[in-house]
Coordinates of N, CA and C in Angstrom, one line a residue:
Chain A
D1 N 6.8 5.2 1.2 CA 6.4 4.0 0.8 C 7.4 2.8 1.0
T2 N 6.8 1.6 1.6 CA 7.9 0.6 1.8 C 7.5 -0.6 1.0
G3 N 7.5 -0.4 -0.3 CA 7.3 -1.5 -1.2 C 8.6 -2.2 -1.5
V4 N 8.6 -3.1 -2.5 CA 9.8 -3.9 -2.9 C 10.7 -2.9 -3.7
S5 N 11.9 -2.9 -3.3 CA 12.8 -2.0 -4.0 C 14.0 -2.8 -4.7
Q6 N 14.3 -2.5 -5.9 CA 15.2 -3.2 -6.8 C 16.3 -2.2 -7.3
N7 N 17.6 -2.6 -7.3 CA 18.6 -1.7 -7.7 C 19.7 -2.7 -8.5
P8 N 20.3 -2.1 -9.5 CA 19.9 -0.9 -10.2 C 18.7 -1.1 -11.1
R9 N 18.1 -0.2 -11.5 CA 16.9 -0.3 -12.4 C 17.3 -0.6 -13.7
H10 N 18.5 -0.1 -14.1 CA 19.0 -0.5 -15.6 C 20.5 -0.9 -15.5
K11 N 20.8 -1.9 -16.3 CA 22.2 -2.3 -16.4 C 22.5 -2.6 -17.7
I12 N 23.6 -1.9 -18.3 CA 24.2 -2.2 -19.5 C 25.4 -2.9 -19.3
T13 N 25.7 -4.1 -19.9 CA 27.0 -4.7 -19.7 C 27.6 -5.4 -20.9
K14 N 28.8 -5.7 -21.0 CA 29.2 -6.4 -22.2 C 29.4 -7.8 -21.9
R15 N 29.1 -8.6 -23.0 CA 29.2 -10.0 -22.8 C 30.3 -10.5 -22.1
G16 N 30.1 -11.5 -21.2 CA 31.2 -11.9 -20.4 C 31.4 -11.4 -19.0
Q17 N 30.8 -10.1 -18.8 CA 30.9 -9.6 -17.5 C 29.9 -10.1 -16.4
N18 N 30.3 -9.8 -15.2 CA 29.3 -10.3 -14.1 C 28.5 -9.1 -13.7
V19 N 27.2 -9.5 -13.4 CA 26.4 -8.4 -12.9 C 25.6 -8.9 -11.6
T20 N 25.3 -8.0 -10.7 CA 24.6 -8.3 -9.5 C 23.5 -7.3 -9.4
F21 N 22.3 -7.9 -9.0 CA 21.2 -7.2 -8.8 C 20.7 -7.3 -7.3
R22 N 20.1 -6.2 -6.7 CA 19.8 -6.2 -5.3 C 18.2 -6.1 -5.3
C23 N 17.6 -6.8 -4.2 CA 16.3 -6.7 -4.0 C 16.0 -6.4 -2.5
D24 N 15.2 -5.4 -2.1 CA 15.0 -5.2 -0.7 C 13.4 -5.3 -0.6
P25 N 12.9 -6.5 0.0 CA 11.4 -6.8 0.2 C 10.8 -5.9 1.0
I26 N 9.4 -6.0 1.2 CA 8.7 -5.5 2.2 C 9.0 -6.1 3.5
S27 N 9.3 -5.3 4.5 CA 10.2 -5.7 5.8 C 9.4 -7.0 6.4
E28 N 8.3 -7.1 6.5 CA 7.7 -8.1 7.3 C 7.5 -9.4 6.6
H29 N 7.8 -9.4 5.3 CA 7.6 -10.4 4.3 C 8.7 -11.6 4.6
N30 N 8.3 -12.8 4.5 CA 9.3 -13.9 4.8 C 9.7 -14.6 3.6
R31 N 8.9 -14.5 2.4 CA 9.2 -15.0 1.2 C 9.7 -14.0 0.2
L32 N 10.7 -14.4 -0.6 CA 11.2 -13.5 -1.6 C 11.4 -14.4 -2.9
Y33 N 11.0 -13.8 -4.1 CA 11.0 -14.5 -5.3 C 11.8 -13.7 -6.4
W34 N 12.5 -14.4 -7.2 CA 13.1 -13.9 -8.4 C 12.4 -14.4 -9.7
Y35 N 12.0 -13.7 -10.5 CA 11.6 -13.9 -11.8 C 12.2 -13.2 -13.0
R36 N 12.2 -13.7 -14.3 CA 12.7 -13.1 -15.2 C 11.6 -13.0 -16.2
Q37 N 11.5 -11.7 -17.0 CA 10.5 -11.4 -17.9 C 11.3 -10.8 -19.1
T38 N 10.9 -11.4 -20.3 CA 11.3 -11.0 -21.6 C 10.1 -10.3 -22.3
L39 N 10.4 -9.5 -23.3 CA 9.4 -8.7 -24.0 C 8.2 -9.6 -24.5
G40 N 7.1 -9.2 -24.2 CA 5.9 -10.0 -24.7 C 5.7 -11.2 -24.0
Q41 N 6.3 -11.6 -22.9 CA 6.2 -12.8 -22.2 C 5.7 -12.6 -20.7
G42 N 5.2 -13.6 -19.9 CA 5.0 -13.5 -18.6 C 6.2 -13.8 -17.7
P43 N 6.1 -13.3 -16.5 CA 7.3 -13.6 -15.7 C 7.6 -15.1 -15.5
E44 N 8.9 -15.5 -15.6 CA 9.2 -16.9 -15.5 C 9.9 -17.0 -14.1
F45 N 9.5 -18.1 -13.5 CA 10.2 -18.2 -12.1 C 11.5 -18.7 -12.2
L46 N 12.3 -18.1 -11.3 CA 13.8 -18.4 -11.2 C 14.1 -19.2 -10.0
T47 N 13.7 -18.5 -8.8 CA 14.2 -19.0 -7.5 C 13.4 -18.4 -6.5
Y48 N 13.2 -19.0 -5.3 CA 12.6 -18.3 -4.2 C 13.2 -18.8 -2.8
F49 N 13.0 -17.8 -1.9 CA 13.6 -18.0 -0.5 C 12.4 -17.9 0.5
Q50 N 12.5 -18.7 1.6 CA 11.7 -18.5 2.7 C 12.7 -18.2 3.9
N51 N 12.7 -16.9 4.3 CA 13.6 -16.3 5.2 C 15.0 -16.4 4.4
E52 N 16.0 -17.1 5.0 CA 17.2 -17.2 4.4 C 17.5 -18.6 3.5
A53 N 16.5 -19.5 3.6 CA 16.7 -20.7 2.9 C 16.1 -20.7 1.5
Q54 N 16.9 -21.0 0.7 CA 16.6 -21.1 -0.8 C 15.8 -22.3 -1.1
L55 N 14.5 -22.3 -1.2 CA 13.6 -23.5 -1.3 C 13.5 -24.1 -2.6
E56 N 13.6 -23.4 -3.8 CA 13.5 -23.9 -5.0 C 14.3 -23.2 -6.0
K57 N 15.0 -23.8 -6.9 CA 15.5 -23.1 -8.0 C 15.0 -23.7 -9.4
S58 N 14.7 -22.9 -10.4 CA 14.2 -23.4 -11.7 C 15.3 -24.0 -12.4
R59 N 14.9 -25.0 -13.3 CA 15.9 -25.6 -14.2 C 16.4 -24.5 -15.1
L60 N 15.7 -23.3 -15.4 CA 16.1 -22.3 -16.2 C 17.4 -21.6 -15.7
L61 N 17.5 -21.9 -14.4 CA 18.7 -21.2 -13.7 C 19.9 -21.9 -13.9
S62 N 20.8 -21.5 -14.8 CA 22.0 -22.3 -15.1 C 23.0 -21.9 -13.9
D63 N 24.2 -22.6 -13.9 CA 25.1 -22.5 -12.9 C 25.8 -21.1 -13.0
R64 N 25.5 -20.3 -14.0 CA 26.0 -19.0 -14.0 C 25.2 -18.0 -13.2
F65 N 24.1 -18.5 -12.7 CA 23.2 -17.7 -11.9 C 23.3 -18.1 -10.4
S66 N 23.3 -17.2 -9.5 CA 23.3 -17.5 -8.1 C 22.5 -16.4 -7.4
A67 N 21.8 -17.0 -6.4 CA 21.0 -16.0 -5.6 C 21.2 -16.2 -4.1
E68 N 21.2 -15.2 -3.3 CA 21.4 -15.4 -1.9 C 20.4 -14.4 -1.2
R69 N 20.2 -14.8 0.1 CA 19.4 -13.9 1.1 C 19.9 -14.2 2.4
P70 N 21.2 -13.7 2.6 CA 22.0 -14.1 3.8 C 21.3 -13.9 5.1
K71 N 20.5 -12.9 5.2 CA 20.0 -12.6 6.6 C 18.5 -12.8 6.6
G72 N 17.9 -13.2 5.7 CA 16.5 -13.3 5.4 C 15.9 -12.0 5.2
S73 N 16.7 -10.9 4.7 CA 16.1 -9.7 4.4 C 16.3 -9.5 3.0
F74 N 17.4 -8.7 2.6 CA 17.5 -8.3 1.2 C 18.0 -9.6 0.5
S75 N 18.0 -9.6 -0.9 CA 18.5 -10.6 -1.6 C 19.4 -10.1 -2.8
T76 N 20.3 -10.9 -3.2 CA 21.1 -10.6 -4.4 C 21.0 -11.7 -5.5
L77 N 21.0 -11.2 -6.8 CA 20.9 -12.2 -7.9 C 22.2 -11.9 -8.8
E78 N 23.1 -12.7 -8.8 CA 24.3 -12.5 -9.7 C 24.3 -13.3 -10.8
I79 N 24.7 -12.8 -11.9 CA 24.8 -13.5 -13.2 C 26.2 -13.3 -13.6
Q80 N 27.1 -14.5 -13.6 CA 28.3 -14.4 -14.1 C 28.4 -14.8 -15.6
R81 N 29.5 -14.3 -16.1 CA 29.8 -14.5 -17.5 C 28.6 -14.3 -18.5
T82 N 28.0 -13.0 -18.3 CA 26.8 -12.8 -19.0 C 26.8 -13.2 -20.5
E83 N 25.7 -13.5 -21.0 CA 25.5 -13.9 -22.4 C 24.3 -12.9 -23.0
Q84 N 24.2 -12.7 -24.3 CA 23.2 -11.9 -24.9 C 21.7 -12.4 -24.4
G85 N 21.7 -13.7 -24.4 CA 20.3 -14.2 -24.0 C 19.9 -14.0 -22.6
D86 N 20.9 -13.3 -21.8 CA 20.5 -13.1 -20.4 C 19.6 -11.8 -20.4
S87 N 19.7 -11.0 -21.6 CA 19.1 -9.7 -21.6 C 17.5 -9.8 -21.2
A88 N 17.1 -9.2 -20.1 CA 15.7 -9.3 -19.7 C 15.4 -8.4 -18.5
M89 N 14.2 -8.4 -18.1 CA 13.8 -7.7 -16.9 C 14.0 -8.8 -15.8
Y90 N 14.5 -8.5 -14.8 CA 14.7 -9.3 -13.5 C 13.7 -8.7 -12.5
L91 N 12.7 -9.5 -12.2 CA 11.7 -8.9 -11.2 C 12.0 -9.7 -9.9
C92 N 11.8 -8.9 -8.9 CA 11.8 -9.4 -7.4 C 10.5 -9.2 -7.0
A93 N 9.9 -10.2 -6.1 CA 8.6 -10.1 -5.4 C 8.8 -10.7 -4.0
S94 N 8.0 -10.2 -3.1 CA 7.9 -10.7 -1.7 C 6.5 -10.9 -1.2
S95 N 6.4 -11.9 -0.3 CA 5.1 -12.2 0.2 C 5.2 -12.6 1.6
L96 N 4.0 -12.7 2.3 CA 4.1 -13.1 3.6 C 3.4 -14.6 3.5
R97 N 4.2 -15.5 3.8 CA 3.7 -16.9 3.6 C 2.8 -17.2 4.9
L98 N 1.5 -17.5 4.5 CA 0.6 -17.9 5.7 C 0.5 -19.4 5.7
A99 N 0.1 -20.0 6.7 CA -0.1 -21.5 6.7 C -1.2 -22.0 5.7
G100 N -0.8 -22.7 4.9 CA -1.9 -23.3 3.9 C -2.2 -22.4 2.8
S101 N -1.4 -21.3 2.6 CA -1.9 -20.3 1.7 C -0.7 -19.8 0.9
T102 N -0.9 -19.4 -0.4 CA -0.1 -18.6 -1.1 C -0.4 -17.1 -0.9
G103 N 0.4 -16.3 -0.3 CA 0.2 -15.1 -0.1 C 0.3 -14.2 -1.4
E104 N -0.2 -13.0 -1.3 CA 0.0 -12.2 -2.6 C 1.4 -11.7 -2.6
L105 N 1.7 -11.9 -3.9 CA 3.1 -11.5 -4.3 C 3.0 -9.9 -4.6
F106 N 4.0 -9.2 -4.0 CA 4.1 -7.7 -4.3 C 5.5 -7.7 -5.1
F107 N 5.5 -7.2 -6.3 CA 6.6 -7.0 -7.1 C 7.2 -5.7 -7.0
G108 N 8.5 -5.6 -7.3 CA 9.3 -4.4 -7.5 C 9.2 -4.0 -8.9
E109 N 9.7 -2.9 -9.2 CA 9.7 -2.4 -10.6 C 10.7 -3.0 -11.7
G110 N 11.6 -3.9 -11.0 CA 12.4 -4.6 -11.9 C 13.8 -4.0 -12.2
S111 N 14.8 -4.9 -12.5 CA 16.1 -4.4 -13.0 C 16.2 -4.9 -14.5
R112 N 16.4 -3.9 -15.3 CA 16.5 -4.4 -16.8 C 18.0 -4.5 -17.0
L113 N 18.3 -5.6 -17.7 CA 19.6 -6.0 -18.1 C 19.7 -6.0 -19.6
T114 N 20.7 -5.3 -20.1 CA 21.0 -5.4 -21.5 C 22.5 -5.8 -21.7
V115 N 22.6 -7.1 -22.4 CA 23.9 -7.5 -22.6 C 24.3 -7.2 -24.1
L116 N 25.4 -6.5 -24.2 CA 25.9 -6.2 -25.6 C 26.8 -7.2 -26.0
Chain B
Q1 N 7.6 -25.5 -19.6 CA 7.0 -25.1 -18.3 C 5.7 -24.5 -18.4
Q2 N 5.1 -24.6 -19.6 CA 4.0 -23.7 -19.8 C 2.8 -24.6 -19.4
Q3 N 2.5 -24.3 -18.1 CA 1.3 -25.0 -17.4 C 0.1 -24.1 -17.3
V4 N 0.3 -22.7 -17.8 CA -1.0 -21.8 -17.7 C -1.0 -21.3 -19.1
K5 N -2.0 -21.6 -19.8 CA -2.2 -20.9 -21.3 C -3.2 -19.8 -21.2
Q6 N -2.8 -18.7 -21.9 CA -3.5 -17.6 -21.8 C -3.9 -17.1 -23.2
S7 N -5.1 -16.5 -23.4 CA -5.5 -16.0 -24.7 C -6.6 -14.9 -24.5
P8 N -6.7 -14.0 -25.4 CA -5.9 -13.8 -26.5 C -4.6 -13.1 -26.2
Q9 N -3.5 -13.0 -27.1 CA -2.4 -12.3 -27.0 C -2.5 -10.8 -26.9
S10 N -3.4 -10.3 -27.6 CA -3.9 -8.9 -27.5 C -5.3 -8.8 -27.7
L11 N -5.8 -7.6 -27.3 CA -7.2 -7.4 -27.3 C -7.5 -5.8 -27.5
I12 N -8.4 -5.5 -28.4 CA -8.6 -4.0 -28.5 C -10.3 -3.9 -28.1
V13 N -10.6 -3.1 -27.2 CA -12.0 -2.9 -26.8 C -12.3 -1.4 -26.9
Q14 N -13.5 -1.1 -27.2 CA -14.0 0.2 -27.2 C -14.3 0.7 -25.7
K15 N -14.2 1.9 -25.4 CA -14.5 2.3 -24.1 C -15.9 2.0 -23.7
G16 N -16.1 1.5 -22.5 CA -17.5 1.1 -22.1 C -17.8 -0.4 -22.4
G17 N -16.9 -1.1 -23.3 CA -17.2 -2.4 -23.6 C -16.7 -3.3 -22.5
I18 N -16.9 -4.8 -22.8 CA -16.5 -5.7 -21.9 C -15.1 -6.4 -22.4
S19 N -14.2 -6.4 -21.7 CA -12.8 -7.1 -22.0 C -12.9 -8.5 -21.4
I20 N -12.6 -9.5 -22.1 CA -12.5 -10.9 -21.6 C -11.2 -11.6 -22.0
I21 N -10.5 -12.1 -21.0 CA -9.4 -12.8 -21.1 C -9.4 -14.2 -20.5
N22 N -9.0 -15.2 -21.2 CA -9.1 -16.6 -20.8 C -7.8 -17.2 -20.5
C23 N -7.9 -18.1 -19.5 CA -6.7 -18.9 -19.2 C -7.1 -20.4 -18.9
A24 N -6.3 -21.4 -19.2 CA -6.5 -22.8 -19.0 C -5.3 -23.2 -18.3
Y25 N -5.5 -24.2 -17.5 CA -4.4 -24.8 -16.7 C -4.4 -26.2 -16.8
E26 N -3.3 -27.0 -16.4 CA -3.2 -28.4 -16.5 C -3.2 -29.1 -15.1
N27 N -2.5 -28.5 -14.3 CA -2.3 -29.1 -12.9 C -3.4 -29.0 -11.9
T28 N -4.1 -30.1 -11.7 CA -5.2 -30.1 -10.8 C -4.8 -29.7 -9.4
A29 N -3.6 -29.8 -9.1 CA -3.1 -29.4 -7.6 C -3.2 -27.9 -7.5
F30 N -3.3 -27.1 -8.5 CA -3.3 -25.6 -8.3 C -4.5 -25.3 -7.5
D31 N -4.3 -24.3 -6.5 CA -5.4 -24.0 -5.7 C -5.5 -22.5 -5.6
Y32 N -4.8 -21.7 -6.3 CA -5.0 -20.3 -6.2 C -4.7 -19.7 -7.5
F33 N -5.6 -18.9 -8.0 CA -5.7 -18.3 -9.4 C -5.6 -16.7 -9.3
P34 N -4.7 -16.1 -9.4 CA -4.8 -14.6 -9.4 C -4.7 -14.1 -10.8
W35 N -5.0 -12.9 -10.9 CA -4.8 -12.1 -12.1 C -4.1 -10.7 -11.7
Y36 N -2.9 -10.6 -12.6 CA -2.0 -9.5 -12.3 C -2.2 -8.5 -13.4
Q37 N -2.0 -7.1 -13.1 CA -2.0 -6.1 -14.2 C -0.6 -5.5 -14.2
Q38 N -0.2 -5.2 -15.3 CA 1.1 -4.6 -15.4 C 1.2 -3.4 -16.4
F39 N 1.7 -2.3 -15.9 CA 1.8 -1.1 -16.7 C 3.2 -1.1 -17.2
P40 N 3.5 -0.4 -18.5 CA 4.9 -0.3 -19.0 C 5.8 0.3 -17.9
G41 N 7.0 -0.4 -17.7 CA 7.8 0.1 -16.8 C 7.6 -0.2 -15.3
K42 N 6.6 -0.9 -15.2 CA 6.2 -1.3 -13.7 C 6.3 -2.8 -13.5
G43 N 6.3 -3.2 -12.2 CA 6.1 -4.6 -11.9 C 4.7 -5.0 -12.0
P44 N 4.3 -6.3 -12.1 CA 3.0 -6.6 -12.1 C 2.4 -6.3 -10.7
A45 N 1.0 -6.1 -10.6 CA 0.3 -5.9 -9.4 C -0.9 -6.6 -9.4
L46 N -1.2 -7.3 -8.2 CA -2.4 -8.1 -8.0 C -3.6 -7.3 -8.2
L47 N -4.5 -7.8 -9.1 CA -5.9 -7.2 -9.4 C -7.0 -7.9 -8.7
I48 N -7.0 -9.2 -8.9 CA -8.1 -10.1 -8.1 C -7.6 -11.5 -8.2
A49 N -8.2 -12.3 -7.3 CA -7.7 -13.7 -7.2 C -8.9 -14.5 -6.6
I50 N -8.8 -15.8 -7.0 CA -9.9 -16.8 -6.6 C -9.3 -18.1 -6.3
R51 N -10.0 -18.8 -5.5 CA -9.8 -20.1 -5.1 C -10.8 -21.1 -5.6
P52 N -10.4 -22.4 -5.8 CA -11.4 -23.2 -6.7 C -12.7 -23.7 -5.9
D53 N -12.8 -23.1 -4.7 CA -14.1 -23.5 -4.0 C -15.3 -22.5 -4.4
V54 N -15.0 -21.5 -5.2 CA -16.2 -20.7 -5.7 C -16.0 -20.5 -7.3
S55 N -17.1 -20.2 -7.9 CA -17.1 -20.2 -9.3 C -17.0 -18.8 -9.9
E56 N -17.2 -17.8 -9.0 CA -17.1 -16.5 -9.5 C -16.7 -15.5 -8.4
K57 N -15.8 -14.5 -8.6 CA -15.6 -13.6 -7.7 C -15.6 -12.1 -8.4
K58 N -16.2 -11.1 -7.7 CA -16.3 -9.8 -8.4 C -15.7 -8.9 -7.4
E59 N -14.9 -7.9 -8.0 CA -14.5 -6.8 -7.2 C -14.7 -5.5 -8.2
G60 N -15.6 -4.8 -7.9 CA -15.9 -3.5 -8.7 C -16.1 -4.0 -10.1
R61 N -15.3 -3.4 -11.1 CA -15.6 -3.8 -12.5 C -15.0 -5.1 -12.9
F62 N -14.2 -5.6 -12.1 CA -13.4 -6.9 -12.4 C -14.1 -8.2 -11.8
T63 N -14.2 -9.2 -12.7 CA -14.8 -10.5 -12.3 C -14.1 -11.6 -12.7
I64 N -13.8 -12.7 -11.9 CA -13.1 -13.8 -12.3 C -14.3 -14.9 -12.3
S65 N -14.3 -15.5 -13.5 CA -15.2 -16.7 -13.6 C -14.3 -18.0 -13.5
F66 N -14.6 -19.1 -12.9 CA -13.8 -20.2 -12.6 C -14.6 -21.4 -13.0
N67 N -14.1 -22.3 -13.8 CA -14.7 -23.5 -14.2 C -13.7 -24.7 -13.8
K68 N -13.9 -25.3 -12.6 CA -13.1 -26.3 -12.2 C -12.9 -27.5 -13.2
S69 N -14.2 -27.9 -13.5 CA -14.2 -29.2 -14.5 C -13.5 -29.1 -15.7
A70 N -13.5 -27.8 -16.2 CA -12.8 -27.5 -17.5 C -11.4 -27.2 -17.4
K71 N -11.1 -26.8 -16.1 CA -9.7 -26.2 -15.8 C -9.5 -25.0 -16.4
Q72 N -10.5 -24.1 -16.5 CA -10.3 -22.9 -17.1 C -10.9 -21.7 -16.1
F73 N -10.3 -20.5 -16.4 CA -10.8 -19.3 -15.6 C -10.6 -18.1 -16.5
S74 N -11.4 -17.2 -16.4 CA -11.3 -15.9 -17.1 C -11.5 -14.7 -16.4
L75 N -11.0 -13.6 -16.9 CA -11.2 -12.2 -16.4 C -12.1 -11.4 -17.1
H76 N -13.2 -10.9 -16.6 CA -14.0 -10.0 -17.3 C -13.8 -8.5 -16.7
I77 N -13.6 -7.6 -17.6 CA -13.5 -6.2 -17.3 C -14.7 -5.5 -17.8
M78 N -15.7 -5.1 -16.8 CA -16.9 -4.5 -17.4 C -16.7 -2.9 -17.5
D79 N -17.4 -2.3 -18.5 CA -17.2 -0.9 -18.7 C -15.8 -0.5 -18.7
S80 N -15.1 -1.1 -19.7 CA -13.6 -1.0 -19.8 C -13.3 0.6 -20.1
Q81 N -12.2 1.0 -19.6 CA -11.8 2.4 -19.6 C -10.4 2.5 -20.1
P82 N -10.1 3.6 -20.8 CA -8.7 3.7 -21.3 C -7.6 3.5 -20.3
G83 N -7.9 3.8 -19.0 CA -7.0 3.6 -17.9 C -6.7 2.1 -17.6
D84 N -7.6 1.3 -18.1 CA -7.4 -0.2 -18.0 C -6.3 -0.8 -19.0
S85 N -6.0 0.2 -19.9 CA -4.9 -0.4 -21.0 C -3.7 -0.7 -20.3
A86 N -3.4 -2.0 -20.3 CA -2.2 -2.6 -19.7 C -2.1 -4.0 -20.2
T87 N -1.2 -4.7 -19.7 CA -0.9 -6.2 -19.9 C -1.4 -6.9 -18.6
Y88 N -2.2 -7.9 -19.0 CA -2.8 -8.7 -18.0 C -2.3 -10.2 -18.0
F89 N -1.9 -10.7 -16.7 CA -1.3 -11.9 -16.7 C -2.2 -12.8 -15.7
C90 N -2.6 -13.9 -16.2 CA -3.2 -15.0 -15.3 C -2.1 -15.8 -14.6
A91 N -2.3 -16.3 -13.5 CA -1.3 -17.2 -12.9 C -2.0 -18.3 -12.1
A92 N -1.1 -19.1 -11.6 CA -1.6 -20.2 -10.7 C -0.6 -20.8 -9.9
S93 N -1.0 -21.4 -8.8 CA -0.1 -22.1 -7.9 C -0.6 -23.1 -7.1
R94 N 0.2 -24.0 -6.6 CA -0.1 -25.1 -5.8 C -0.1 -24.5 -4.4
P95 N -0.6 -25.2 -3.3 CA -0.6 -24.6 -2.1 C 0.8 -24.1 -1.5
T96 N 1.0 -23.0 -1.1 CA 2.1 -22.3 -0.6 C 3.3 -22.3 -1.5
N97 N 3.0 -22.5 -2.8 CA 4.2 -22.6 -3.8 C 4.2 -21.4 -4.7
K98 N 5.1 -21.4 -5.6 CA 5.4 -20.3 -6.4 C 4.3 -20.2 -7.4
L99 N 4.2 -18.9 -8.0 CA 3.2 -18.5 -9.0 C 3.8 -18.9 -10.4
I100 N 3.0 -19.5 -11.2 CA 3.3 -19.8 -12.6 C 2.5 -18.9 -13.5
F101 N 3.0 -18.0 -14.3 CA 2.3 -17.0 -14.9 C 1.9 -17.4 -16.3
G102 N 0.8 -17.0 -17.0 CA 0.5 -17.0 -18.3 C 1.4 -16.1 -19.2
T103 N 1.2 -16.1 -20.5 CA 2.0 -15.3 -21.4 C 1.6 -13.8 -21.5
G104 N 0.4 -13.5 -21.0 CA 0.1 -12.2 -21.0 C -0.9 -11.8 -22.2
T105 N -1.8 -10.8 -21.8 CA -2.7 -10.2 -22.8 C -2.5 -8.8 -22.8
L106 N -2.2 -8.1 -23.9 CA -2.0 -6.6 -24.0 C -3.3 -6.1 -24.4
L107 N -4.0 -5.3 -23.4 CA -5.3 -4.7 -23.6 C -5.1 -3.4 -24.0
A108 N -5.8 -3.0 -25.1 CA -6.0 -1.5 -25.5 C -7.4 -1.1 -25.5
V109 N -7.8 -0.2 -24.7 CA -9.1 0.4 -24.6 C -9.3 1.6 -25.3
Q110 N -9.8 1.7 -26.4 CA -10.0 2.9 -27.2 C -11.1 3.9 -26.8
P111 N -10.6 5.1 -26.7 CA -11.7 6.2 -26.2 C -12.8 6.5 -27.2

């Protein structure tokens, strides 16, 4: 199966530490999205890439958060100086952007972050 | 950033019944309205989607009804089954843009 893969699936860290999540999208997909989901809420948009270009960042994304997609393939999301409020599920999704259309987003199973 | 409002927050339906979940949006530039299904521990998965040029789309037991003038759309699950128990999210997007999700509806189908 060549779905969206996220690692690690779970991360427990102490407040103030840095964490990095990796997302490997479906190989032919040119768009990659990061969302954050807290318990009982819908996914909140964080940022997205088309190939290696970061096209949009949410105002939710503080300067402690940085995302990269260096070669237009996998992506990393780094959170520096973690806070307890960062505890959430971080979801990655990929899609094939077609002209004039929002393609279907395929989600990974997420990386759950717990900040103690 | 709440541009898509979803209700109810939770829903209990008997097996064989009809589940109905509603969403309302504000941005008239939205042109794509999908519904996603999420099981515990899994990422959301696309269930069915509609564009505003049609008022209804049906796929098996799942139907989207769309009311452009009211800026509302709904998901109907006919003959609901225990396996349909999951969280359902409506979403919307502008052309080629990111998806904005509703807050979700936790559906429990009782046998």
